[in-house]
Coordinates of C-alpha atoms and ligand atoms in Angstrom, one line a residue:
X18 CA 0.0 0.0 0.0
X19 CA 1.1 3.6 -0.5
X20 CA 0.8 5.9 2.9
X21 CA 1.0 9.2 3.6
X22 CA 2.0 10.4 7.3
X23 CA 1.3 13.5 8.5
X24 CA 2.4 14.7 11.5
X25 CA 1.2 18.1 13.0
X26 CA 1.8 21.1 15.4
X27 CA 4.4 20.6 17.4
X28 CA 5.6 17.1 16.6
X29 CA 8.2 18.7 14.7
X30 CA 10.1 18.7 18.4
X31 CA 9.3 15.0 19.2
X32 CA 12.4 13.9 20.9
X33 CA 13.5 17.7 21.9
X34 CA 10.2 18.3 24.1
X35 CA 8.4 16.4 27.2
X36 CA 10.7 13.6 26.8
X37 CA 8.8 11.9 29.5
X38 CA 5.9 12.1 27.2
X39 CA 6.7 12.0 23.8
X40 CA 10.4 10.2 24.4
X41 CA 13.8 10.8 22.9
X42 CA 13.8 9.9 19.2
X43 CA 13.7 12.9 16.6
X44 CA 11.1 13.0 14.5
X45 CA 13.2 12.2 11.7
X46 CA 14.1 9.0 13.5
X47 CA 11.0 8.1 13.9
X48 CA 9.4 8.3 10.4
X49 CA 13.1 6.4 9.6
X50 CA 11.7 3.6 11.3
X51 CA 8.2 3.6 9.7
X52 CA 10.1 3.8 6.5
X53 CA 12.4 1.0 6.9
X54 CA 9.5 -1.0 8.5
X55 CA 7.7 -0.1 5.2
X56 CA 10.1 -1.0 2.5
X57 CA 10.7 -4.6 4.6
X58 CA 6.9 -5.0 3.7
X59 CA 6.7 -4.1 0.8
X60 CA 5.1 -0.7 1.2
X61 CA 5.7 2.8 -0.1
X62 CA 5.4 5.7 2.4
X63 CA 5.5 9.6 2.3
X64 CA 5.7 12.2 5.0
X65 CA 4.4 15.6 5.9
X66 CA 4.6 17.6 8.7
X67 CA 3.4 21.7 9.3
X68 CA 2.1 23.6 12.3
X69 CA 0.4 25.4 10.2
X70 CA -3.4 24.0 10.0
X71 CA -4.5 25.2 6.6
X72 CA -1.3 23.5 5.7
X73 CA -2.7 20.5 6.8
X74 CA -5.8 20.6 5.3
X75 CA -4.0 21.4 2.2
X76 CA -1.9 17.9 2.1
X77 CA -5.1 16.5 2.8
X78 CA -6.6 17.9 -0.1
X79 CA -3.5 17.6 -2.3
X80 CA -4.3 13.9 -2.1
X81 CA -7.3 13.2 -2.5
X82 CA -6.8 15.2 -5.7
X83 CA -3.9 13.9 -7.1
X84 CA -4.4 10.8 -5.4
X85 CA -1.1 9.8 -4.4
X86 CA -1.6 7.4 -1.5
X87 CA -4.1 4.9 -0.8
X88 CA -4.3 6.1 3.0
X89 CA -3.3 8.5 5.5
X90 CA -1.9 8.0 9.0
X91 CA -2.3 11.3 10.6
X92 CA -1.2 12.4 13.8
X93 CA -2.8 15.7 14.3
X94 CA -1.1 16.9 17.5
X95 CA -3.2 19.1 19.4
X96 CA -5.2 20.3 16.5
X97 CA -6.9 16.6 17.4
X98 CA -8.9 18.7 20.1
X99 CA -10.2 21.6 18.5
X100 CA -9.9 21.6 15.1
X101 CA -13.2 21.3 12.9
X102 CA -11.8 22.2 9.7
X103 CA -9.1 19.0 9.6
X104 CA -12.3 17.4 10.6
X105 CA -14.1 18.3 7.5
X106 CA -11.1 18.2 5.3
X107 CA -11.0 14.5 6.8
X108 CA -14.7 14.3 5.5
X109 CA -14.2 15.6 2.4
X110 CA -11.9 13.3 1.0
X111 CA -12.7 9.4 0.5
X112 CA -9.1 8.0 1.1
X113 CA -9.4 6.7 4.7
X114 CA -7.7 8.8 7.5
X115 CA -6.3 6.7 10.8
X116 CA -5.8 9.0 14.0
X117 CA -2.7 8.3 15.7
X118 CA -1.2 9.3 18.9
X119 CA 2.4 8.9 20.5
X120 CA 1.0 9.3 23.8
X121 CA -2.1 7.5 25.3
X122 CA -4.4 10.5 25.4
X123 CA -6.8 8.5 27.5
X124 CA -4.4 8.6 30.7
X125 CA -3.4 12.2 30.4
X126 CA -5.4 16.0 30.7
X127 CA -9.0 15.8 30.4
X128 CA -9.1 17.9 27.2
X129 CA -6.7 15.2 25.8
X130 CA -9.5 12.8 25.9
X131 CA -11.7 14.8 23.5
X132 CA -11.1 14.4 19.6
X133 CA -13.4 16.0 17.3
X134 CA -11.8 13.9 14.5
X135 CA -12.2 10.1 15.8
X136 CA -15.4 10.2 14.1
X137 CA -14.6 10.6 10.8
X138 CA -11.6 8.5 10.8
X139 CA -10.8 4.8 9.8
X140 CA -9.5 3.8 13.2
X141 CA -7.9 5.6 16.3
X142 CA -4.7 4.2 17.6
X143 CA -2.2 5.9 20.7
X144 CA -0.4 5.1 23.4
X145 CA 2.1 3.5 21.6
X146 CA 4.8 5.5 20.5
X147 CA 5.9 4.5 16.5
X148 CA 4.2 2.0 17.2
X149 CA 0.8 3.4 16.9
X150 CA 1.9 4.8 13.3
X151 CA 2.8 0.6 12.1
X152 CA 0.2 -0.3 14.2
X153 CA -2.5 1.7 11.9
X154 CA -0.7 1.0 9.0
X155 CA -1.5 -2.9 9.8
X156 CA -5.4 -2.0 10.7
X157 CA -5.6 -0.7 7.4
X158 CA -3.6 -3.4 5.6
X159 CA -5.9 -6.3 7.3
X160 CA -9.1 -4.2 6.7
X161 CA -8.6 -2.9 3.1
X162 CA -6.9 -5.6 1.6
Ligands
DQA222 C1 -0.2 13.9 20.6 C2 -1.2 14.1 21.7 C3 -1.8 15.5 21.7 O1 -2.7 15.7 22.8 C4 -0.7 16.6 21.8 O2 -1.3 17.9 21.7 C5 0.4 16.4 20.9 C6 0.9 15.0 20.6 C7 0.6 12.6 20.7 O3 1.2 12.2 19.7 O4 0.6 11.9 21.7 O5 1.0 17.3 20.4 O6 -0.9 14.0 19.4

């Protein structure tokens, strides 16, 4: 399958902010181990990452246009909470969307445990570090195949 990651605000610091949270690998290192677990499967990936919400919404679109993956993994930070225009992008497009999260947002603040996206994605997975990125990647592997 081909995926698209997209990683939001702030996850551009994984591995430089609440270590204790979020732990110690970049970034970088991170989508190098999605990658390598990827090309060992015999899947393509691509990743995105911006701050910047209409950005977001724009990759989102971009894709669905041009139709250049056959799913995305998107971990929207803490636009996740809030932010009803990823929510409609996410409606608007008919590739299917899996909501991931490093952290387990269940176990942490009580505005954590709110997502105005779940519901118009595939599947939900945190708590798991990377592993919540491979792990949605599988969902959608076993489900769509
Ligand atoms: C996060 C959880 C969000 O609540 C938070 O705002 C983030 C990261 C995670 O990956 O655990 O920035 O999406």
């Amino acid at each position: 399958m081909k995926f698209l990651v997209i990683n939001g605000v702030n996850l551009n610091l994984t591995g430089k902010r609440e270590k204790g949270v979020y732990g110690t690998e970049t970034l970088d290192e991170l989508n190098a181990k999605i990658a390598e677990y990827c090309k060992k499967n015999g899947d393509e990936v691509r990743f995105y990452q911006s701050n910047v919400e209409g950005e977001l919404v724009n990759a989102l679109h971009e894709t669905f246009l041009q139709r250049t993956c056959d799913a995305v993994i998107l971990n929207a930070g803490a636009f996740t909470h809030y932010s009803y225009a990823l929510r409609d992008a996410i409606s608007a497009i008919d590739i299917p969307v899996v909501e991931v999260h490093l952290s387990n947002v269940h176990a942490r603040e009580e505005f954590r445990k709110t997502s105005v996206l779940s519901s118009v994605c595939k599947g939900v997975v945190c708590g798991f570090g990377v592993g919540s990125y491979i792990a949605a990647m599988e969902g959608l592997k076993v489900s769509l195949r």
